[in-house]
Short mmCIF file of C-alpha atoms and ligand atoms in Angstrom, two decimals:
data_model
loop_
_atom_site.label_atom_id
_atom_site.label_comp_id
_atom_site.label_asym_id
_atom_site.label_seq_id
_atom_site.Cartn_x
_atom_site.Cartn_y
_atom_site.Cartn_z
CA MET P 1 -14.76 4.66 -30.20
CA GLN P 2 -11.23 5.68 -31.11
CA GLU P 3 -8.77 7.90 -29.29
CA GLN P 4 -9.32 10.73 -31.81
CA ASP P 5 -13.03 10.80 -31.01
CA PHE P 6 -12.13 12.32 -27.64
CA ILE P 7 -10.49 15.38 -29.20
CA PRO P 8 -13.20 18.06 -29.31
CA GLN P 9 -13.97 19.26 -32.83
CA SER P 10 -16.86 21.66 -32.67
CA LYS P 11 -16.84 25.25 -31.55
CA ARG P 12 -17.47 25.73 -27.87
CA ASP P 13 -19.73 28.11 -26.00
CA THR P 14 -18.13 30.54 -23.59
CA ILE P 15 -18.89 30.31 -19.90
CA ASP P 16 -17.36 32.82 -17.49
CA ASN P 17 -17.47 30.79 -14.34
CA GLY P 18 -19.19 27.99 -12.50
CA LYS P 19 -18.83 25.12 -10.10
CA VAL P 20 -19.48 21.37 -10.42
CA THR P 21 -19.25 18.56 -7.88
CA TRP P 22 -19.00 14.80 -8.33
CA GLN P 23 -18.60 11.86 -6.05
CA SER P 24 -16.87 8.77 -7.34
CA PRO P 25 -16.08 5.46 -5.65
CA SER P 26 -13.10 3.20 -5.43
CA ASN P 27 -13.20 -0.25 -7.04
CA ILE P 28 -11.74 -3.67 -6.34
CA ALA P 29 -10.43 -5.75 -9.22
CA LEU P 30 -11.34 -9.43 -9.49
CA VAL P 31 -9.12 -9.96 -12.54
CA LYS P 32 -6.18 -7.63 -12.01
CA TYR P 33 -4.57 -5.05 -14.24
CA TRP P 34 -0.83 -5.28 -13.76
CA GLY P 35 1.40 -4.18 -16.61
CA LYS P 36 0.76 -1.53 -19.21
CA LYS P 37 1.84 -0.27 -22.59
CA GLU P 38 2.38 3.33 -23.64
CA ASN P 39 -0.36 5.87 -22.84
CA GLN P 40 -1.89 3.76 -20.07
CA ILE P 41 -3.02 1.00 -22.40
CA PRO P 42 -3.43 -2.10 -20.22
CA ALA P 43 -1.38 -5.19 -21.00
CA ASN P 44 -4.45 -7.32 -20.20
CA PRO P 45 -8.15 -6.81 -19.58
CA SER P 46 -9.44 -6.53 -16.00
CA ILE P 47 -12.80 -6.52 -14.25
CA SER P 48 -13.80 -4.98 -10.94
CA PHE P 49 -16.63 -4.52 -8.51
CA THR P 50 -17.33 -0.84 -8.10
CA LEU P 51 -17.51 -0.04 -4.39
CA ASN P 52 -20.08 2.03 -2.60
CA ASN P 53 -18.68 3.57 0.59
CA CYS P 54 -15.06 4.34 -0.25
CA ARG P 55 -15.54 7.52 -2.24
CA THR P 56 -13.97 10.81 -3.16
CA VAL P 57 -16.06 13.96 -3.43
CA THR P 58 -14.49 16.59 -5.65
CA SER P 59 -15.65 20.02 -6.69
CA LEU P 60 -14.22 22.09 -9.49
CA GLU P 61 -14.70 25.86 -9.56
CA PHE P 62 -13.74 27.50 -12.83
CA THR P 63 -13.26 31.15 -13.73
CA LEU P 64 -12.32 32.29 -17.21
CA ARG P 65 -8.83 33.82 -17.14
CA LYS P 66 -8.40 37.25 -18.66
CA ASP P 67 -5.70 37.43 -21.32
CA SER P 68 -3.63 39.59 -18.96
CA GLU P 69 -3.74 36.81 -16.36
CA LYS P 70 -2.42 34.11 -18.65
CA LYS P 71 1.16 33.43 -17.79
CA GLY P 72 2.28 31.37 -20.73
CA ASP P 73 0.90 28.04 -21.68
CA VAL P 74 0.37 26.61 -18.21
CA PHE P 75 -2.46 25.21 -16.13
CA ASP P 76 -3.60 27.54 -13.41
CA PHE P 77 -5.16 25.81 -10.41
CA ASP P 78 -5.27 25.52 -6.64
CA PHE P 79 -5.82 22.22 -4.93
CA TYR P 80 -7.42 21.71 -1.52
CA PHE P 81 -7.66 18.36 0.22
CA GLU P 82 -10.10 18.19 3.10
CA GLY P 83 -10.12 21.97 3.32
CA GLN P 84 -6.33 22.42 3.38
CA LYS P 85 -4.37 23.84 0.49
CA LYS P 86 -2.02 21.09 -0.68
CA GLU P 87 0.96 22.10 -2.75
CA ASP P 88 2.49 18.62 -2.60
CA PHE P 89 -0.52 17.06 -4.41
CA LYS P 90 -0.26 19.52 -7.28
CA PRO P 91 2.45 17.85 -9.40
CA LYS P 92 0.34 14.70 -9.80
CA ILE P 93 -2.64 16.77 -10.92
CA TYR P 94 -0.44 18.88 -13.18
CA THR P 95 0.82 15.72 -14.88
CA PHE P 96 -2.78 14.55 -15.26
CA PHE P 97 -3.77 17.88 -16.86
CA GLU P 98 -0.81 17.65 -19.23
CA ARG P 99 -1.88 14.17 -20.29
CA ILE P 100 -5.45 15.25 -20.97
CA ASP P 101 -4.58 18.64 -22.50
CA LYS P 102 -5.04 17.34 -26.05
CA TYR P 103 -8.55 16.15 -25.21
CA CYS P 104 -9.54 19.10 -22.99
CA PRO P 105 -7.90 22.19 -24.54
CA TYR P 106 -10.35 24.43 -22.67
CA LEU P 107 -8.75 23.71 -19.29
CA LYS P 108 -5.95 26.22 -19.75
CA GLU P 109 -8.48 28.97 -20.35
CA TYR P 110 -9.69 28.79 -16.77
CA HIS P 111 -8.42 29.36 -13.29
CA LEU P 112 -9.46 26.22 -11.43
CA ILE P 113 -10.05 25.59 -7.75
CA ILE P 114 -10.25 21.90 -6.90
CA ASN P 115 -11.59 20.77 -3.55
CA SER P 116 -11.40 17.10 -2.73
CA GLU P 117 -12.24 14.88 0.21
CA ASN P 118 -12.45 11.17 0.85
CA THR P 119 -15.04 9.29 2.85
CA PHE P 120 -12.31 6.91 3.99
CA PRO P 121 -9.26 7.80 6.03
CA HIS P 122 -6.54 9.24 3.79
CA SER P 123 -3.75 7.28 5.38
CA SER P 124 -5.65 4.00 5.44
CA GLY P 125 -3.49 2.40 2.79
CA ILE P 126 -6.59 2.37 0.57
CA ALA P 127 -5.62 3.81 -2.78
CA SER P 128 -7.57 6.96 -3.41
CA SER P 129 -6.26 7.37 -6.94
CA ALA P 130 -9.18 5.46 -8.53
CA SER P 131 -11.88 7.46 -6.75
CA GLY P 132 -9.89 10.72 -6.84
CA MET P 133 -8.94 10.66 -10.50
CA SER P 134 -12.39 9.54 -11.64
CA ALA P 135 -14.09 12.28 -9.59
CA LEU P 136 -11.79 14.91 -11.09
CA ALA P 137 -12.26 13.55 -14.63
CA LEU P 138 -16.04 13.75 -14.17
CA CYS P 139 -15.78 17.37 -13.00
CA VAL P 140 -13.72 18.18 -16.11
CA MET P 141 -16.40 16.53 -18.24
CA SER P 142 -19.11 18.60 -16.56
CA LEU P 143 -17.19 21.71 -17.57
CA GLU P 144 -16.93 20.32 -21.11
CA LYS P 145 -20.67 19.65 -21.13
CA GLN P 146 -21.35 23.28 -20.23
CA LEU P 147 -19.10 24.42 -23.06
CA SER P 148 -20.49 21.87 -25.55
CA PRO P 149 -24.05 21.10 -24.43
CA SER P 150 -24.75 18.80 -27.37
CA ILE P 151 -22.43 15.97 -26.25
CA SER P 152 -24.38 12.78 -25.54
CA GLU P 153 -24.59 11.03 -22.20
CA ASP P 154 -22.79 8.02 -23.64
CA TYR P 155 -19.92 10.21 -24.86
CA PHE P 156 -19.82 12.03 -21.52
CA TYR P 157 -19.28 8.86 -19.48
CA LYS P 158 -16.94 7.18 -21.98
CA LYS P 159 -14.76 10.26 -22.12
CA ALA P 160 -14.86 10.64 -18.32
CA SER P 161 -13.56 7.07 -18.04
CA PHE P 162 -11.04 7.70 -20.83
CA LEU P 163 -9.69 10.78 -18.99
CA ALA P 164 -9.71 9.01 -15.60
CA ARG P 165 -7.61 6.24 -17.17
CA LEU P 166 -4.93 8.80 -18.02
CA GLY P 167 -4.81 9.83 -14.34
CA SER P 168 -4.64 6.29 -12.97
CA GLY P 169 -5.43 3.21 -15.04
CA SER P 170 -7.81 1.53 -12.63
CA ALA P 171 -9.70 4.84 -12.14
CA CYS P 172 -11.43 4.28 -15.47
CA ARG P 173 -13.39 1.43 -13.83
CA SER P 174 -14.87 3.72 -11.15
CA VAL P 175 -17.14 5.87 -13.30
CA LYS P 176 -19.83 3.21 -13.61
CA GLY P 177 -21.04 0.21 -11.58
CA LYS P 178 -21.59 -2.52 -10.63
CA LEU P 179 -19.09 -4.61 -12.56
CA VAL P 180 -16.80 -2.86 -15.00
CA VAL P 181 -14.46 -4.31 -17.62
CA TRP P 182 -11.48 -2.38 -18.92
CA GLY P 183 -9.35 -3.69 -21.76
CA ASP P 184 -10.07 -5.48 -25.02
CA HIS P 185 -11.43 -8.97 -24.61
CA VAL P 186 -12.73 -10.97 -27.58
CA ASN P 187 -15.72 -12.31 -25.72
CA ILE P 188 -16.87 -9.12 -24.03
CA ALA P 189 -18.83 -6.92 -26.38
CA GLU P 190 -17.82 -3.26 -26.46
CA SER P 191 -14.76 -3.86 -24.24
CA SER P 192 -12.04 -1.30 -24.89
CA ASN P 193 -8.48 -0.48 -23.95
CA LEU P 194 -9.45 3.18 -23.81
CA TYR P 195 -12.18 3.19 -21.14
CA GLY P 196 -14.16 0.98 -18.80
CA VAL P 197 -17.51 -0.49 -19.85
CA GLU P 198 -20.30 -1.81 -17.69
CA TYR P 199 -20.43 -5.59 -17.74
CA SER P 200 -23.76 -6.11 -19.43
CA ASN P 201 -24.20 -9.90 -19.47
CA GLU P 202 -26.46 -11.77 -17.09
CA VAL P 203 -25.24 -11.68 -13.45
CA HIS P 204 -26.60 -14.18 -10.93
CA GLU P 205 -28.45 -12.76 -7.93
CA VAL P 206 -25.86 -14.12 -5.48
CA PHE P 207 -23.59 -11.27 -6.62
CA GLU P 208 -26.22 -8.60 -5.82
CA ASN P 209 -24.88 -6.29 -3.14
CA TYR P 210 -21.77 -8.46 -2.71
CA GLN P 211 -19.92 -7.48 0.47
CA ASP P 212 -16.33 -6.25 0.75
CA THR P 213 -14.90 -5.81 4.25
CA ILE P 214 -11.56 -4.09 3.85
CA LEU P 215 -9.11 -5.05 6.58
CA LEU P 216 -6.57 -2.32 7.22
CA VAL P 217 -3.46 -4.35 7.91
CA ASP P 218 -0.96 -1.64 7.12
CA LYS P 219 -1.84 2.00 6.82
CA GLY P 220 1.61 3.19 5.80
CA GLU P 221 2.73 4.43 2.40
CA LYS P 222 3.51 1.67 -0.05
CA LYS P 223 7.22 1.00 -0.51
CA VAL P 224 6.82 0.48 -4.26
CA SER P 225 4.26 2.49 -6.20
CA SER P 226 1.87 0.92 -8.72
CA SER P 227 3.51 2.73 -11.60
CA VAL P 228 6.90 1.25 -10.73
CA GLY P 229 5.23 -2.17 -10.38
CA HIS P 230 3.50 -1.89 -13.76
CA ASN P 231 6.82 -1.00 -15.39
CA LEU P 232 8.49 -4.06 -13.93
CA MET P 233 6.16 -6.19 -16.05
CA HIS P 234 8.26 -5.14 -19.05
CA ASN P 235 10.80 -7.93 -19.54
CA HIS P 236 9.21 -9.88 -16.70
CA PRO P 237 9.92 -13.58 -17.29
CA PHE P 238 6.28 -14.60 -16.70
CA ALA P 239 4.54 -11.59 -18.27
CA GLU P 240 3.20 -13.20 -21.44
CA GLU P 241 1.72 -16.17 -19.59
CA ARG P 242 0.22 -13.88 -17.00
CA PHE P 243 -1.48 -11.71 -19.64
CA LYS P 244 -2.92 -14.83 -21.31
CA GLN P 245 -4.14 -16.10 -17.95
CA ALA P 246 -6.04 -12.84 -17.32
CA HIS P 247 -7.94 -13.31 -20.61
CA LYS P 248 -8.74 -16.89 -19.61
CA ASN P 249 -9.87 -15.90 -16.12
CA LEU P 250 -12.17 -13.26 -17.53
CA ASP P 251 -13.73 -15.90 -19.79
CA ALA P 252 -14.23 -18.18 -16.82
CA LEU P 253 -15.77 -15.37 -14.77
CA LYS P 254 -18.31 -14.80 -17.52
CA ASP P 255 -19.73 -18.25 -16.92
CA ILE P 256 -19.48 -17.87 -13.17
CA PHE P 257 -21.41 -14.60 -13.17
CA ASN P 258 -24.08 -16.35 -15.15
CA THR P 259 -24.39 -19.49 -13.02
CA GLY P 260 -23.51 -18.07 -9.60
CA ASP P 261 -20.92 -20.82 -9.02
CA LEU P 262 -19.20 -19.43 -5.93
CA ASN P 263 -16.61 -22.21 -5.61
CA ASN P 264 -15.20 -21.33 -9.00
CA PHE P 265 -15.58 -17.62 -8.27
CA ILE P 266 -13.46 -18.00 -5.13
CA GLU P 267 -10.82 -20.00 -6.96
CA ILE P 268 -10.38 -17.38 -9.68
CA VAL P 269 -10.48 -14.37 -7.37
CA GLU P 270 -7.95 -15.73 -4.88
CA SER P 271 -5.68 -16.99 -7.63
CA GLU P 272 -5.74 -13.55 -9.26
CA ALA P 273 -4.79 -11.87 -5.97
CA LEU P 274 -1.89 -14.23 -5.34
CA THR P 275 -0.76 -14.06 -8.96
CA LEU P 276 -0.60 -10.26 -8.73
CA HIS P 277 1.70 -10.56 -5.72
CA ALA P 278 3.63 -13.41 -7.34
CA MET P 279 4.39 -11.04 -10.23
CA MET P 280 5.79 -8.54 -7.72
CA MET P 281 7.87 -11.20 -6.01
CA SER P 282 9.30 -12.38 -9.33
CA SER P 283 10.05 -8.93 -10.82
CA ASN P 284 13.55 -7.66 -11.20
CA PRO P 285 14.04 -6.04 -8.72
CA TYR P 286 11.63 -8.15 -6.64
CA PHE P 287 9.52 -6.79 -3.84
CA ILE P 288 6.88 -7.88 -1.33
CA LEU P 289 3.89 -5.75 -0.36
CA MET P 290 2.14 -8.31 1.82
CA LYS P 291 2.82 -8.26 5.56
CA PRO P 292 2.85 -11.16 8.02
CA ASN P 293 -0.72 -10.25 9.05
CA THR P 294 -1.86 -10.40 5.42
CA LEU P 295 -0.88 -14.08 5.45
CA GLU P 296 -2.42 -14.66 8.88
CA ILE P 297 -5.73 -13.37 7.52
CA ILE P 298 -5.52 -15.49 4.36
CA ASN P 299 -4.84 -18.63 6.40
CA ALA P 300 -7.67 -17.84 8.82
CA ILE P 301 -10.09 -17.36 5.90
CA TRP P 302 -9.06 -20.71 4.41
CA ALA P 303 -9.48 -22.49 7.75
CA PHE P 304 -12.89 -20.92 8.35
CA ARG P 305 -14.07 -21.75 4.83
CA GLU P 306 -12.95 -25.32 5.21
CA ALA P 307 -14.67 -25.68 8.59
CA THR P 308 -17.97 -24.00 7.68
CA GLY P 309 -18.29 -24.30 3.90
CA LEU P 310 -19.27 -20.63 3.80
CA PRO P 311 -18.34 -18.80 0.55
CA VAL P 312 -15.90 -16.21 1.88
CA CYS P 313 -12.72 -15.32 0.02
CA PHE P 314 -10.06 -12.65 -0.14
CA THR P 315 -8.51 -10.44 -2.72
CA LEU P 316 -5.60 -8.00 -2.53
CA ASP P 317 -4.66 -4.75 -4.18
CA ALA P 318 -1.11 -3.58 -4.57
CA GLY P 319 -0.67 -3.43 -0.79
CA ALA P 320 -0.94 -5.36 2.46
CA ASN P 321 -4.64 -4.73 3.15
CA VAL P 322 -7.09 -7.56 2.57
CA HIS P 323 -10.49 -7.29 0.91
CA VAL P 324 -12.80 -9.97 2.30
CA LEU P 325 -15.54 -10.76 -0.22
CA TYR P 326 -18.81 -12.60 0.49
CA PRO P 327 -22.48 -12.71 -0.50
CA GLU P 328 -24.90 -10.49 1.39
CA LYS P 329 -26.98 -13.47 2.47
CA ASN P 330 -24.04 -14.81 4.53
CA LYS P 331 -23.21 -11.45 6.05
CA LYS P 332 -24.17 -12.26 9.62
CA GLU P 333 -21.99 -15.34 10.14
CA ILE P 334 -19.10 -14.07 8.06
CA PHE P 335 -18.99 -10.66 9.67
CA GLN P 336 -19.05 -12.34 13.07
CA PHE P 337 -16.02 -14.39 12.00
CA ILE P 338 -14.26 -11.22 10.80
CA GLU P 339 -14.89 -9.52 14.14
CA ASP P 340 -13.87 -12.51 16.20
CA LYS P 341 -10.86 -13.73 14.26
CA LEU P 342 -9.57 -11.22 11.71
CA LEU P 343 -9.69 -7.74 13.23
CA VAL P 344 -6.82 -8.60 15.59
CA TYR P 345 -4.56 -8.57 12.54
CA CYS P 346 -5.55 -5.02 11.57
CA GLU P 347 -3.82 -1.82 12.64
CA LYS P 348 -5.86 -0.63 15.63
CA ASN P 349 -8.53 -3.19 14.66
CA GLN P 350 -9.54 -0.93 11.77
CA PHE P 351 -11.63 -1.97 8.80
CA ILE P 352 -14.05 -0.48 6.26
CA SER P 353 -17.41 -2.08 5.49
CA ASP P 354 -18.20 -1.78 1.85
CA SER P 355 -20.30 -3.43 -0.83
CA VAL P 356 -20.88 -3.26 -4.56
CA GLY P 357 -22.05 0.16 -5.74
CA LEU P 358 -23.48 1.87 -8.77
CA GLY P 359 -20.65 4.21 -9.70
CA SER P 360 -20.25 7.95 -9.75
CA LYS P 361 -22.88 10.58 -9.03
CA LYS P 362 -23.20 14.28 -9.73
CA LEU P 363 -23.97 16.26 -6.56
O1 PMV Z 401 -4.46 2.16 -11.37
P1 PMV Z 401 -3.09 1.83 -10.91
O2 PMV Z 401 -2.03 2.23 -11.88
O3 PMV Z 401 -2.83 2.35 -9.52
O4 PMV Z 401 -2.95 0.24 -10.83
C1 PMV Z 401 -3.66 -0.51 -9.89
C2 PMV Z 401 -3.51 -1.94 -10.14
C3 PMV Z 401 -4.17 -2.86 -9.12
O5 PMV Z 401 -4.93 -2.14 -8.18
C4 PMV Z 401 -3.10 -3.63 -8.36
C5 PMV Z 401 -5.04 -3.88 -9.82
C6 PMV Z 401 -6.31 -3.34 -10.43
O6 PMV Z 401 -6.69 -3.86 -11.49
O7 PMV Z 401 -6.94 -2.47 -9.82
#
């Protein structure tokens, strides 16, 4: 599908008002997206596990505006987060609406009330943009579906992912589960720069219900936002090699998903995490998002893996928190290790237990 396919062509029905609700999860990238071109086109393909427990639930109430209520060509909406009206969140949503205006011209015809809440603590340092933007994009698509009932399910989800991408790149991987690829890759059929697609090749059973224990090392606001970080990949001395490496790692993961080779899985996933942070450390200006306890955790995981041979590894997002990944069948011993040795490095011993999930759901 092309970008133009997401511009509605046919005449729409008229609906006076209604309400839709979606829940959508966060995701954790195995091959990372870091660097983008214009219009949120990724500089390299990425793949992620969709998560199950870290979710945003968003409802969208819409009421057709009377002509007399239309104050120029603007979006008219109120935003509530966890029951509180939030003016400071509105600019981000306004920018999102502006970006999707061309694809969703009906939005300006309505007064919108958006209510959003997360199942994970807001100030946990866990990015809520993937779950939040995908949940909102799905609500917008449910409105579109009511206005144009003939759109297919395939179109619905592709466009939801396409819109989510314009809110936050990685959000496009949250619409579906369990593994989602975003970005053109020669060896992954249907892969696209415009939206995420479910990884449809064979996946070994060891990856079923893969566990992700998220260690909350630092719950503060990030010092450098993802969008600033992405931009620093322009003119980055290692950018081209890094983008090539992501393609190669995705190829390697294809085989690994097929065979269930966890040693190679661990090698790729950890290398991707450290490469992401190496890109930050070698940007101009350079920056570091890891904290001393991030490194303590990484070293403890390596020591434990060496001592026990158990297939536990880490990955990182653009922050100090650590995602500890392991197969469900090793949950007992590995979780015991996390409790005994890793939680001391977390703020107030806090963590989130998560695992691979199926994607978004209409409520
Ligand atoms: O979606 P953004 O623009 O917040 O970028 C997120 C990028 C990483 O989380 C660091 C990696 C990824 O692929 O999710």
